[in-house]
C-alpha positions as a Python dict, from the first residue, in 0.01 Angstrom:
ca = {
    (1, 'X'): (0, 0, 0),
    (2, 'X'): (142, -331, -72),
    (3, 'X'): (-205, -475, -52),
    (4, 'X'): (-348, -223, -293),
    (5, 'X'): (-66, -285, -533),
    (6, 'X'): (-127, -658, -506),
    (7, 'X'): (-502, -616, -572),
    (8, 'X'): (-437, -391, -867),
    (9, 'X'): (-197, -647, -1002),
    (10, 'X'): (-456, -924, -964),
    (11, 'X'): (-719, -717, -1140),
    (12, 'X'): (-484, -642, -1421),
    (13, 'X'): (-405, -1006, -1464),
    (14, 'X'): (-774, -1095, -1478),
    (15, 'X'): (-838, -827, -1735),
    (16, 'X'): (-562, -965, -1943),
    (17, 'X'): (-674, -1323, -1888),
    (18, 'X'): (-1051, -1277, -1937),
    (19, 'X'): (-1044, -953, -2130),
    (20, 'X'): (-1274, -750, -1906),
    (21, 'X'): (-1310, -533, -1607),
    (22, 'X'): (-1389, -648, -1257),
    (23, 'X'): (-1754, -549, -1305),
    (24, 'X'): (-1764, -757, -1613),
    (25, 'X'): (-1614, -1042, -1422),
    (26, 'X'): (-1877, -1008, -1155),
    (27, 'X'): (-2153, -1023, -1412),
    (28, 'X'): (-1988, -1318, -1579),
    (29, 'X'): (-1972, -1508, -1257),
    (30, 'X'): (-2336, -1431, -1194),
    (31, 'X'): (-2433, -1563, -1537),
    (32, 'X'): (-2212, -1863, -1483),
    (33, 'X'): (-2393, -1943, -1157),
    (34, 'X'): (-2731, -1903, -1329),
    (35, 'X'): (-2625, -2143, -1601),
    (36, 'X'): (-2515, -2398, -1341),
    (37, 'X'): (-2837, -2346, -1149),
    (38, 'X'): (-3043, -2406, -1463),
    (39, 'X'): (-2825, -2700, -1554),
    (40, 'X'): (-2866, -2849, -1211),
    (41, 'X'): (-3243, -2791, -1221),
    (42, 'X'): (-3298, -3001, -1533),
    (43, 'X'): (-3146, -3317, -1381),
    (44, 'X'): (-3363, -3259, -1072),
    (45, 'X'): (-3673, -3243, -1290),
    (46, 'X'): (-3566, -3554, -1472),
    (47, 'X'): (-3509, -3733, -1140),
    (48, 'X'): (-3855, -3629, -1018),
    (49, 'X'): (-4013, -3745, -1342),
    (50, 'X'): (-3831, -4079, -1316),
    (51, 'X'): (-3955, -4127, -960),
    (52, 'X'): (-4311, -4057, -1075),
    (53, 'X'): (-4268, -4295, -1369),
    (54, 'X'): (-4138, -4565, -1139),
    (55, 'X'): (-4436, -4531, -904),
    (56, 'X'): (-4692, -4524, -1187),
    (57, 'X'): (-4827, -4852, -1343),
    (58, 'X'): (-4845, -4888, -1715),
    (59, 'X'): (-5182, -4986, -1872),
    (60, 'X'): (-5034, -5313, -1996),
    (61, 'X'): (-4931, -5421, -1646),
    (62, 'X'): (-5276, -5323, -1510),
    (63, 'X'): (-5448, -5534, -1777),
    (64, 'X'): (-5224, -5830, -1699),
    (65, 'X'): (-5309, -5806, -1328),
    (66, 'X'): (-5682, -5786, -1410),
    (67, 'X'): (-5652, -6090, -1637),
    (68, 'X'): (-5473, -6287, -1365),
    (69, 'X'): (-5737, -6195, -1107),
    (70, 'X'): (-6015, -6300, -1346),
    (71, 'X'): (-5846, -6633, -1416),
    (72, 'X'): (-5809, -6699, -1043),
    (73, 'X'): (-6179, -6632, -983),
    (74, 'X'): (-6270, -6866, -1269),
    (75, 'X'): (-6062, -7143, -1116),
    (76, 'X'): (-6228, -7089, -778),
    (77, 'X'): (-6573, -7094, -938),
    (78, 'X'): (-6500, -7412, -1138),
    (79, 'X'): (-6359, -7582, -828),
    (80, 'X'): (-6670, -7488, -628),
    (81, 'X'): (-6898, -7625, -902),
    (82, 'X'): (-6701, -7951, -913),
    (83, 'X'): (-6726, -7992, -535),
    (84, 'X'): (-7100, -7922, -550),
    (85, 'X'): (-7142, -8180, -830),
    (86, 'X'): (-6951, -8444, -633),
    (87, 'X'): (-7162, -8374, -324),
    (88, 'X'): (-7480, -8407, -532),
    (89, 'X'): (-7367, -8740, -679),
    (90, 'X'): (-7277, -8873, -333),
    (91, 'X'): (-7616, -8761, -201),
    (92, 'X'): (-7798, -8941, -485),
    (93, 'X'): (-7595, -9259, -427),
    (94, 'X'): (-7664, -9252, -53),
    (95, 'X'): (-8035, -9192, -112),
    (96, 'X'): (-8056, -9477, -364),
    (97, 'X'): (-7864, -9716, -140),
    (98, 'X'): (-8076, -9618, 157),
    (99, 'X'): (-8396, -9682, -39),
    (100, 'X'): (-8269, -10023, -150),
    (101, 'X'): (-8174, -10121, 205),
    (102, 'X'): (-8513, -10003, 328),
    (103, 'X'): (-8689, -10222, 71),
    (104, 'X'): (-8473, -10522, 165),
    (105, 'X'): (-8542, -10473, 535),
    (106, 'X'): (-8915, -10443, 467),
    (107, 'X'): (-8909, -10759, 257),
    (108, 'X'): (-8719, -10948, 528),
    (109, 'X'): (-8963, -10823, 790),
    (110, 'X'): (-9258, -10949, 586),
    (111, 'X'): (-9086, -11286, 538),
    (112, 'X'): (-9009, -11304, 911),
    (113, 'X'): (-9369, -11224, 1002),
    (114, 'X'): (-9490, -11489, 760),
    (115, 'X'): (-9245, -11745, 902),
    (116, 'X'): (-9352, -11658, 1257),
    (117, 'X'): (-9716, -11702, 1160),
    (118, 'X'): (-9642, -12038, 1002),
    (119, 'X'): (-9438, -12139, 1306),
    (120, 'X'): (-9733, -12076, 1535),
    (121, 'X'): (-9960, -12264, 1301),
    (122, 'X'): (-9724, -12560, 1274),
    (123, 'X'): (-9666, -12554, 1650),
    (124, 'X'): (-10040, -12583, 1714),
    (125, 'X'): (-10060, -12868, 1465),
    (126, 'X'): (-9772, -13047, 1634),
    (127, 'X'): (-9937, -13010, 1973),
    (128, 'X'): (-10253, -13170, 1843),
    (129, 'X'): (-10056, -13449, 1678),
    (130, 'X'): (-9858, -13512, 1997),
    (131, 'X'): (-10181, -13550, 2190),
    (132, 'X'): (-10311, -13791, 1929),
    (133, 'X'): (-9982, -13982, 1943),
    (134, 'X'): (-10010, -14012, 2320),
    (135, 'X'): (-10363, -14141, 2278),
    (136, 'X'): (-10236, -14392, 2022),
    (137, 'X'): (-9983, -14521, 2275),
    (138, 'X'): (-10255, -14575, 2528),
    (139, 'X'): (-10456, -14751, 2261),
    (140, 'X'): (-10156, -14973, 2185),
    (141, 'X'): (-10144, -15071, 2549),
    (142, 'X'): (-10513, -15142, 2546),
    (143, 'X'): (-10488, -15345, 2224),
    (144, 'X'): (-10204, -15550, 2366),
    (145, 'X'): (-10421, -15627, 2663),
    (146, 'X'): (-10714, -15704, 2432),
    (147, 'X'): (-10497, -15937, 2225),
    (148, 'X'): (-10397, -16126, 2531),
    (149, 'X'): (-10758, -16147, 2635),
    (150, 'X'): (-10874, -16259, 2289),
    (151, 'X'): (-10617, -16534, 2283),
    (152, 'X'): (-10784, -16673, 2586),
    (153, 'X'): (-11133, -16658, 2431),
    (154, 'X'): (-11005, -16759, 2082),
    (155, 'X'): (-11152, -16470, 1877),
    (156, 'X'): (-11052, -16335, 1532),
    (157, 'X'): (-11092, -15978, 1398),
    (158, 'X'): (-10895, -15677, 1281),
    (159, 'X'): (-10868, -15387, 1521),
    (160, 'X'): (-10757, -15027, 1447),
    (161, 'X'): (-10703, -14732, 1677),
    (162, 'X'): (-10955, -14460, 1715),
    (163, 'X'): (-10947, -14213, 1421),
    (164, 'X'): (-10801, -14489, 1202),
    (165, 'X'): (-10991, -14660, 918),
    (166, 'X'): (-10950, -15037, 862),
    (167, 'X'): (-10912, -15189, 515),
    (168, 'X'): (-10789, -15538, 422),
    (169, 'X'): (-10560, -15592, 717),
    (170, 'X'): (-10435, -15232, 739),
    (171, 'X'): (-10534, -14917, 923),
    (172, 'X'): (-10531, -14571, 761),
    (173, 'X'): (-10502, -14237, 935),
    (174, 'X'): (-10597, -13908, 765),
    (175, 'X'): (-10434, -13616, 948),
    (176, 'X'): (-10623, -13308, 1063),
    (177, 'X'): (-10321, -13075, 1046),
    (178, 'X'): (-10048, -12988, 795),
    (179, 'X'): (-9673, -13050, 798),
    (180, 'X'): (-9386, -13092, 556),
    (181, 'X'): (-9320, -13433, 401),
    (182, 'X'): (-9036, -13522, 639),
    (183, 'X'): (-9226, -13412, 951),
    (184, 'X'): (-9536, -13598, 833),
    (185, 'X'): (-9341, -13920, 800),
    (186, 'X'): (-9192, -13876, 1148),
    (187, 'X'): (-9541, -13838, 1290),
    (188, 'X'): (-9647, -14164, 1126),
    (189, 'X'): (-9340, -14343, 1263),
    (190, 'X'): (-9419, -14219, 1615),
    (191, 'X'): (-9757, -14391, 1581),
    (192, 'X'): (-9601, -14718, 1467),
    (193, 'X'): (-9695, -14654, 1104),
    (194, 'X'): (-9552, -14518, 779),
    (195, 'X'): (-9660, -14274, 514),
    (196, 'X'): (-9910, -14431, 277),
    (197, 'X'): (-9762, -14685, 33),
    (198, 'X'): (-9992, -14794, -251),
    (199, 'X'): (-9920, -15121, -431),
    (200, 'X'): (-10252, -15191, -602),
    (201, 'X'): (-10523, -15017, -797),
    (202, 'X'): (-10784, -15136, -544),
    (203, 'X'): (-10600, -14961, -263),
    (204, 'X'): (-10572, -14645, -473),
    (205, 'X'): (-10949, -14653, -533),
    (206, 'X'): (-11013, -14714, -162),
    (207, 'X'): (-10811, -14410, -59),
    (208, 'X'): (-10954, -14198, -340),
    (209, 'X'): (-11302, -14296, -222),
    (210, 'X'): (-11268, -14057, 68),
    (211, 'X'): (-11360, -13697, 2),
    (212, 'X'): (-11004, -13582, -60),
    (213, 'X'): (-11069, -13215, -123),
    (214, 'X'): (-10726, -13151, 30),
    (215, 'X'): (-10379, -13260, -73),
    (216, 'X'): (-10220, -13541, 134),
    (217, 'X'): (-9857, -13648, 146),
    (218, 'X'): (-9795, -14013, 57),
    (219, 'X'): (-9483, -14223, 106),
    (220, 'X'): (-9308, -14177, -227),
    (221, 'X'): (-9007, -13960, -304),
    (222, 'X'): (-8762, -13898, -584),
    (223, 'X'): (-8438, -14096, -555),
    (224, 'X'): (-8159, -13874, -696),
    (225, 'X'): (-7913, -14165, -711),
    (226, 'X'): (-8137, -14393, -915),
    (227, 'X'): (-8315, -14105, -1093),
    (228, 'X'): (-8648, -14271, -1018),
    (229, 'X'): (-8933, -14259, -766),
    (230, 'X'): (-8907, -14481, -458),
    (231, 'X'): (-9153, -14575, -184),
    (232, 'X'): (-9058, -14539, 181),
    (233, 'X'): (-9061, -14919, 215),
    (234, 'X'): (-8761, -14933, -23),
    (235, 'X'): (-8944, -15049, -337),
    (236, 'X'): (-8933, -14860, -667),
    (237, 'X'): (-9242, -14724, -835),
    (238, 'X'): (-9362, -14954, -1114),
    (239, 'X'): (-9544, -14841, -1424),
    (240, 'X'): (-9863, -15026, -1327),
    (241, 'X'): (-9870, -14841, -993),
    (242, 'X'): (-9855, -14489, -1133),
    (243, 'X'): (-10157, -14269, -1083),
    (244, 'X'): (-10014, -13933, -1189),
    (245, 'X'): (-10239, -13641, -1265),
    (246, 'X'): (-10224, -13505, -1619),
    (247, 'X'): (-9900, -13315, -1674),
    (248, 'X'): (-9731, -13469, -1370),
    (249, 'X'): (-9467, -13514, -1263),
    (250, 'X'): (-9400, -13168, -1401),
    (251, 'X'): (-9089, -12951, -1383),
    (252, 'X'): (-8878, -13061, -1089),
    (253, 'X'): (-8802, -12703, -977),
    (254, 'X'): (-9043, -12461, -814),
    (255, 'X'): (-8921, -12109, -891),
    (256, 'X'): (-9154, -11952, -635),
    (257, 'X'): (-9025, -12162, -346),
    (258, 'X'): (-8678, -12198, -504),
    (259, 'X'): (-8667, -12571, -436),
    (260, 'X'): (-8702, -12902, -619),
    (261, 'X'): (-9035, -13086, -620),
    (262, 'X'): (-8909, -13426, -506),
    (263, 'X'): (-9208, -13544, -299),
    (264, 'X'): (-9553, -13670, -399),
    (265, 'X'): (-9898, -13582, -266),
    (266, 'X'): (-10237, -13741, -329),
    (267, 'X'): (-10485, -13486, -460),
    (268, 'X'): (-10839, -13614, -513),
    (269, 'X'): (-10781, -13936, -710),
    (270, 'X'): (-10440, -13862, -866),
    (271, 'X'): (-10082, -13778, -773),
    (272, 'X'): (-9875, -13464, -811),
    (273, 'X'): (-9517, -13383, -719),
    (274, 'X'): (-9446, -13088, -489),
    (275, 'X'): (-9172, -12925, -282),
    (276, 'X'): (-9104, -13144, 23),
    (277, 'X'): (-9095, -12852, 268),
    (278, 'X'): (-9440, -12721, 174),
    (279, 'X'): (-9704, -12801, 440),
    (280, 'X'): (-9983, -13046, 354),
    (281, 'X'): (-10200, -13306, 523),
    (282, 'X'): (-10077, -13666, 524),
    (283, 'X'): (-10194, -14027, 535),
    (284, 'X'): (-10041, -14292, 763),
    (285, 'X'): (-10070, -14666, 710),
    (286, 'X'): (-10005, -14951, 950),
    (287, 'X'): (-10098, -15316, 982),
    (288, 'X'): (-10406, -15397, 1180),
    (289, 'X'): (-10381, -15634, 1473),
    (290, 'X'): (-10534, -15970, 1387),
    (291, 'X'): (-10718, -16075, 1700),
    (292, 'X'): (-10871, -16418, 1722),
    (293, 'X'): (-11227, -16370, 1845),
    (294, 'X'): (-11461, -16659, 1901),
    (295, 'X'): (-11746, -16609, 2140),
}
């Protein structure tokens, strides 16, 4: 009973407080719960929409990413082209340098072959000259013996070695091989002679009387100290002893051989200056041996 009275009292208080019956209160609570449910649903929808919005990408951001990707590919392409261009330039340089080196090696090979050919030729000439020099030594021995013999028989004459031509107390040797000016002079010295020295017009005419279809070294050379021509016997060339060919002596530098033309050769009946290292024939001159001969 007490409980019923207490419940009736509670219901009466609620009717007074909220102005309705218990049924009305039940309906009100139901509506109140619906309103809270609807109110709670809207924030849930908003949260779901926010999560979707966060996961989605805006068109502006997508365009920016596309632009960045395109710029990166352009940089890669430009870098590749630059590397290819550098490689092409290096290849061209290497090809050009290789071609130049090949030409230089070929040129040096040709020069070496030419030098080797000349070496063999000069070597053969030297062998022949050595044999002739040895023969000249034997002839010297024979002439010394002949001189001694002629002194006993009191004879007079001029004698020259074989292959030598006598003229006015001298003997002249016309070589059969070719050498440079310096080597030619050494060959004459080995035979007790010197390169040809001409001190008169008669001697020039005598030498020119031979069929000189070749060029022969003679014993005259440019003296750089005195700036004049000097004979190997130490005398200077005088104006009345000059038998230069027309236009000689010409330019003192040979651009083909890259050397100065400081030596003189006899060509036919005149002189011409030439590079001393160029190979030519030569003429030696020595005194004949006066032998008294009286039979």
